[in-house]
Short mmCIF file of C-alpha atoms in Angstrom, two decimals:
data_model
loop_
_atom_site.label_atom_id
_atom_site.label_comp_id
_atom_site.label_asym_id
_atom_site.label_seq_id
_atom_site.Cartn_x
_atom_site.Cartn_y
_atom_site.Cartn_z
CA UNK Q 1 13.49 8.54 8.98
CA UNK Q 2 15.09 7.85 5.53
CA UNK Q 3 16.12 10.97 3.12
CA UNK Q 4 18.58 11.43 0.36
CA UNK Q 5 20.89 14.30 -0.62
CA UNK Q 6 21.74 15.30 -4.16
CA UNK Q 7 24.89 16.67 -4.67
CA UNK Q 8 24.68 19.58 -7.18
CA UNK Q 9 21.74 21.34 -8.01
CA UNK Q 10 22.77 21.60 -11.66
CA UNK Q 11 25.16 19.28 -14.04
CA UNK Q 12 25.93 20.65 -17.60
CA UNK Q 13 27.55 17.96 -19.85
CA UNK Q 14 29.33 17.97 -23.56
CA UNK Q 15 27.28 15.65 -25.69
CA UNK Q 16 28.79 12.15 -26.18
CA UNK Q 17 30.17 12.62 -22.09
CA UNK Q 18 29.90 10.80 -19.25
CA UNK Q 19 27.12 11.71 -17.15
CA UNK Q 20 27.60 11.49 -13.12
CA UNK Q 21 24.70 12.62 -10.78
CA UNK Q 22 25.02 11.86 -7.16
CA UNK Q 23 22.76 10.59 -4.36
CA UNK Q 24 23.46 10.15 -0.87
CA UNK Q 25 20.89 8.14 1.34
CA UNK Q 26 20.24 8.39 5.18
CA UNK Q 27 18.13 5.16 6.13
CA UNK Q 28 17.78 3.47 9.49
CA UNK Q 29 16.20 0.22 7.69
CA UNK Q 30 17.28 -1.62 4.24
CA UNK Q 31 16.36 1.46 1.84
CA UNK Q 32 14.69 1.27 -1.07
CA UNK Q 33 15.81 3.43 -4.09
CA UNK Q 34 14.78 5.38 -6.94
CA UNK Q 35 15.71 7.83 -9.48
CA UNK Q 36 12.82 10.02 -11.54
CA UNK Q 37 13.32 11.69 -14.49
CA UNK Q 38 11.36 14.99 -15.11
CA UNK Q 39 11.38 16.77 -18.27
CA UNK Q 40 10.17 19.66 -18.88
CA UNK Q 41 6.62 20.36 -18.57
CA UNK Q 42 5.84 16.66 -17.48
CA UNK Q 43 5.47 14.19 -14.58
CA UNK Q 44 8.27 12.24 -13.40
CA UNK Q 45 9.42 8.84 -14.84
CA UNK Q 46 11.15 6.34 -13.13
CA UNK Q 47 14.49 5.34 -14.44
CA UNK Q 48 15.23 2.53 -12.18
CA UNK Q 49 15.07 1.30 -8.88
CA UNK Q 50 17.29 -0.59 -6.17
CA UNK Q 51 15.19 -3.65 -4.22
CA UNK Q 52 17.96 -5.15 -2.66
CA UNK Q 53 18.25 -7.64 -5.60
CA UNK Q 54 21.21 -6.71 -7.48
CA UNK Q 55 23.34 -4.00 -6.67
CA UNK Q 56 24.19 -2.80 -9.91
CA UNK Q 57 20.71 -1.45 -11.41
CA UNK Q 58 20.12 -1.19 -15.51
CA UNK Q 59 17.43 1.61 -16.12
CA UNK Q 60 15.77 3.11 -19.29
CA UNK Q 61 17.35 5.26 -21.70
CA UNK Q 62 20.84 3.71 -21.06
CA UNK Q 63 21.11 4.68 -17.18
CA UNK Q 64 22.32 2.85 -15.07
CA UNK Q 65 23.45 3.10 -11.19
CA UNK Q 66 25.21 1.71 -8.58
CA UNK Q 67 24.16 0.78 -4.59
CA UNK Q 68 26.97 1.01 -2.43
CA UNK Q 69 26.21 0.93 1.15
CA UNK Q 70 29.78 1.43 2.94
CA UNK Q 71 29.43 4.88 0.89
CA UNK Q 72 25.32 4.89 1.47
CA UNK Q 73 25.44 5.98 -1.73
CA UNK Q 74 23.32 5.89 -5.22
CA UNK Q 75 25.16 7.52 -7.86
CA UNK Q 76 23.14 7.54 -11.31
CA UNK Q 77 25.71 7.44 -14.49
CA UNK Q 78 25.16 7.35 -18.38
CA UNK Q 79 28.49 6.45 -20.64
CA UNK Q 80 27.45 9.21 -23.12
CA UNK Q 81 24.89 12.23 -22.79
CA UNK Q 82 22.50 12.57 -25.46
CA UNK Q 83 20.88 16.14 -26.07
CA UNK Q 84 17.59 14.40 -24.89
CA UNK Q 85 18.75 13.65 -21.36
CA UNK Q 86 18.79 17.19 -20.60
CA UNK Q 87 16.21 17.46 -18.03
CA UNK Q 88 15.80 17.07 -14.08
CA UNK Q 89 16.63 13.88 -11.93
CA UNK Q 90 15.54 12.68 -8.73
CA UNK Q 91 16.73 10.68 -6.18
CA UNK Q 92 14.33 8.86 -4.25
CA UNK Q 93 13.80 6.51 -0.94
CA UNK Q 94 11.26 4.57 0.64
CA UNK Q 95 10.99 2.04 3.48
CA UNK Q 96 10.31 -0.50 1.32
CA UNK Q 97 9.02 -1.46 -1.83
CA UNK Q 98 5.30 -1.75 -1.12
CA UNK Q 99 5.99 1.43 1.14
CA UNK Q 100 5.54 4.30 -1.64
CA UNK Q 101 5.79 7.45 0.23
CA UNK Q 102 8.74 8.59 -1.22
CA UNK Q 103 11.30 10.77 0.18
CA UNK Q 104 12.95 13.02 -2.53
CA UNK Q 105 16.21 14.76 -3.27
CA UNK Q 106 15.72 18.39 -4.20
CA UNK Q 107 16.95 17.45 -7.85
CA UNK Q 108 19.82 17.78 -10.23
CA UNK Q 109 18.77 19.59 -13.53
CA UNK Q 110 20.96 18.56 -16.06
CA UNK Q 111 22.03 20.44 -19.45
CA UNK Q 112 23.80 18.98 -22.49
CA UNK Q 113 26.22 21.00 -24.34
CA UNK Q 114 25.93 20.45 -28.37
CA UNK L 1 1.93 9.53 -21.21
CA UNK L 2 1.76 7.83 -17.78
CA UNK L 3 -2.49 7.15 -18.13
CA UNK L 4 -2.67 9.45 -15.19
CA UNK L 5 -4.87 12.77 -15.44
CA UNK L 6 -5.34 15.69 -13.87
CA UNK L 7 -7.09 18.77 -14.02
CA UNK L 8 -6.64 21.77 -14.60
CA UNK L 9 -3.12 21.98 -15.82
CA UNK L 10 -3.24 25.60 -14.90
CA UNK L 11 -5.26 27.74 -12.25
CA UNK L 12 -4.94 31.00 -11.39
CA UNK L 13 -6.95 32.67 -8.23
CA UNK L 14 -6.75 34.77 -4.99
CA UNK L 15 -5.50 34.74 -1.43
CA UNK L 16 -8.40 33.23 0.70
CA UNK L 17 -9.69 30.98 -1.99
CA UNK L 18 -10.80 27.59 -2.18
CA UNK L 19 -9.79 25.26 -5.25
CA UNK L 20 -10.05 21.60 -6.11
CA UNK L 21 -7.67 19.88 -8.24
CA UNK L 22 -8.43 16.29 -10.01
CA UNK L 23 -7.10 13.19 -10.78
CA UNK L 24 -7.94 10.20 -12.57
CA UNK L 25 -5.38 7.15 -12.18
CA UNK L 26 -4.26 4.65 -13.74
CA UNK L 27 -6.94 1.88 -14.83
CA UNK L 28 -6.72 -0.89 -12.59
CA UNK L 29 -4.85 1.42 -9.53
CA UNK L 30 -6.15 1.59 -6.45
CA UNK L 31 -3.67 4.15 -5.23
CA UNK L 32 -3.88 7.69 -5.24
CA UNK L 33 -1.11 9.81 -4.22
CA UNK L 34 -0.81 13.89 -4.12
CA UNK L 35 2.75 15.59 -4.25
CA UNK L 36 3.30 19.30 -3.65
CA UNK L 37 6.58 20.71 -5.77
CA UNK L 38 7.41 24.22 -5.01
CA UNK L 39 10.90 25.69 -5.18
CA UNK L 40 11.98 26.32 -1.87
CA UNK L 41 10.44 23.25 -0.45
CA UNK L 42 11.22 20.28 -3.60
CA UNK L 43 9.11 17.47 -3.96
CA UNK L 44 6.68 17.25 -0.45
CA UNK L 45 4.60 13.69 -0.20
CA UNK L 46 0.92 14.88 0.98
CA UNK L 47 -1.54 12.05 0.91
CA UNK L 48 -2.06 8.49 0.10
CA UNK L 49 -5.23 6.70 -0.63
CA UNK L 50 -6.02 3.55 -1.13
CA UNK L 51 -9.27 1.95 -2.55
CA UNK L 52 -11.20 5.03 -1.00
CA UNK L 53 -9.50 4.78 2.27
CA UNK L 54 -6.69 7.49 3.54
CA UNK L 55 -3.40 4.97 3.75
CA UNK L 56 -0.56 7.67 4.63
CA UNK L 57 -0.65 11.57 5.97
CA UNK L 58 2.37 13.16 4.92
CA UNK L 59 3.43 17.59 5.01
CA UNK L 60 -0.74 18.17 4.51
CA UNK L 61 -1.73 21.42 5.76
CA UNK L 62 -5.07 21.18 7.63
CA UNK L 63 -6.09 23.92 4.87
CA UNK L 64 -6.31 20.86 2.67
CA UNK L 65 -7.90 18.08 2.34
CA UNK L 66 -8.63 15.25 -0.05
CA UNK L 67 -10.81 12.07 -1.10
CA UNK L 68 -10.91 9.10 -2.99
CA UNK L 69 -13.96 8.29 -4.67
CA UNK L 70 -16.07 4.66 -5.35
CA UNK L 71 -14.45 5.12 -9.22
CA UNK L 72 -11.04 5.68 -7.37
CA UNK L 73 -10.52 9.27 -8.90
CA UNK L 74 -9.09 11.57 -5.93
CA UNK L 75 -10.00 15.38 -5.42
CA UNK L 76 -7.03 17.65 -3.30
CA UNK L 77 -9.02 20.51 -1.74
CA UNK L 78 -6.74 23.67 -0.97
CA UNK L 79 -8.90 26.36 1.14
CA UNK L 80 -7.97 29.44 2.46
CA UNK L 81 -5.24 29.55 -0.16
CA UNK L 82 -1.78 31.89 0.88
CA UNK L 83 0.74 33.15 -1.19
CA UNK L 84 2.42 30.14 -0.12
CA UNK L 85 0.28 27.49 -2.13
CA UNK L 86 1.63 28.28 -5.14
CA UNK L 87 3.32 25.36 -6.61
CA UNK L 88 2.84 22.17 -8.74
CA UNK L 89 0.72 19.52 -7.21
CA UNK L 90 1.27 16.04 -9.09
CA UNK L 91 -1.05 13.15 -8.35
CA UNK L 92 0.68 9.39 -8.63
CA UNK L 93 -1.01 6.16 -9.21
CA UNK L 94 0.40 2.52 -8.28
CA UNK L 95 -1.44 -0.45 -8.38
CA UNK L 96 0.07 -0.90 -4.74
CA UNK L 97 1.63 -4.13 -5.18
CA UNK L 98 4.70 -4.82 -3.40
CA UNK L 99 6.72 -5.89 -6.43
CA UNK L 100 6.52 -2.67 -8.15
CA UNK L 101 7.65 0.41 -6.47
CA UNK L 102 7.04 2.29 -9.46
CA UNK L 103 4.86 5.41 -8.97
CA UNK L 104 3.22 6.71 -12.46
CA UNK L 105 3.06 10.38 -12.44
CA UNK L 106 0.63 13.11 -13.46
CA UNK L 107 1.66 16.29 -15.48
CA UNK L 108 0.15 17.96 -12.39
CA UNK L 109 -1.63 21.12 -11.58
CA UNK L 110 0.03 24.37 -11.43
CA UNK L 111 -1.60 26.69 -8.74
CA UNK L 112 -0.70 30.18 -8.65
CA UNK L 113 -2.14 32.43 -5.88
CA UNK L 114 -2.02 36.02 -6.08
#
C-alpha cells in the first residue's frame, strides 16, 4: 500500500522567505505524486504533480518540487512566501496516474508572517 | 471555482439521523469521488464512481452509501449518523483519463451531528 508522511503539522514563514514543506512517500510500485492546496473555506487545488516524467516538477503560484527516490521523498518549496500562500498543503499518492484514489498526508498549514 | 457543486454547504442534525449530501461534477466527468476530512482522521478516500458504476470502495462505513445517477450527479447517504460523522465530506470530479491525475474538488459539505 502507498502513503505519505508530512513532516510538520504547521510551517509559519516571514514574507519574502523560503518556503520548505516536506513529504515522505511509502510505495511498493512507481508512485505517483501530488500536492493540494486548501485555503480556507474551499476545496483543494492541485499544485502539481510527479508522473515519472521529469523529476523536477513546476506548479502554480510559483511552487515547485522535487522527486527524489534514494530519499523517497517529495519536498514542495517556494523561493519567497507571499501573504496569499498562507493556507494548508497536501501531499498526495496514487498507484498511478489513471489510479485516482488518493492517499493523503495529514497536511501542513502554513502561516506567513507580514 | 473548480465547476464542482455540492449541497448543502452546511447541515446540522441528530444522532440516529439519516442525511444525503449532493454533488454535481464537472461537465463532461464521468467520475465521482466522495472524501471524508475530519480532524483526527485527515483526508479518508470513500467512494469512486464511474459513469453510474461503483469503480473503488475505500474507509466507507456500511452506514453509508452512495450513487451515481444517468446525469452523473452522485448522492452520499450517511444513516444512523454518530457523533463520529461529523466532518467535511468533499466530492471530486475527473474526467478519468489517464493523462490527468488531477482531481477537481468541491467546497464540500460540513456535517455536524449533535
Amino acid at each position: 500500500a502507498q502513503s505519505v508522511t508530512q513532516l510538520g503539522s504547521h510551517v509559519s514563514v516571514s514574507e519574502g522567505a523560503l518556503v520548505l514543506l516536506r513529504c515522505n512517500y511509502s510505495s511498493s510500485v512507481p508512485p505517483y505524486l501530488f500536492w493540494y492546496v486548501q485555503y480556507p473555506n474551499q476545496g483543494l487545488q492541485l499544485l502539481l504533480k510527479y508522473t515519472s516524467a521529469a523529476t523536477l516538477v513546476k506548479g502554480i503560484n510559483g511552487f515547485e518540487a522535487e522527486f527524489k527516490k534514494s530519499e523517497t521523498s517529495f519536498h514542495l518549496t517556494k523561493p519567497s512566501a507571499h501573504m496569499s500562500d498562507a493556507a494548508e498543503y497536501f501531499c498526495a499518492v496514487s498507484r498511478s496516474s489513471n489510479d485516482y484514489k488518493l492517499s493523503f498526508g495529514a497536511g501542513t498549514t502554513v502561516t506567513v508572517r507580514a | 471555482d473548480s465547476g464542482v457543486t455540492q449541497t448543502p454547504k452546511h447541515l446540522i442534525t441528530a444522532t440516529g439521523q439519516r442525511v444525503t449530501l449532493r454533488c454535481s461534477p464537472r461537465s463532461g466527468d464521468l467520475s465521482v469521488y466522495w472524501y471524508q476530512q475530519s480532524l483526527d482522521q485527515g483526508l479518508q478516500f470513500l467512494i469512486q464512481y464511474y459513469n453510474g458504476e461503483e469503480r473503488a470502495k475505500g474507509n466507507i462505513l456500511e452506514r453509508f452509501s452512495a450513487q451515481q445517477f444517468p446525469d452523473l450527479h452522485s448522492e452520499l447517504n450517511l444513516s444512523s449518523l454518530e457523533l463520529g460523522d461529523s466532518a467535511l465530506y468533499f466530492c471530486a470530479s475527473s474526467v478519468a483519463s489517464p493523462d490527468t491525475g488531477e482531481l477537481f474538488f468541491g467546497e464540500g459539505s460540513r456535517l455536524t451531528v449533535l
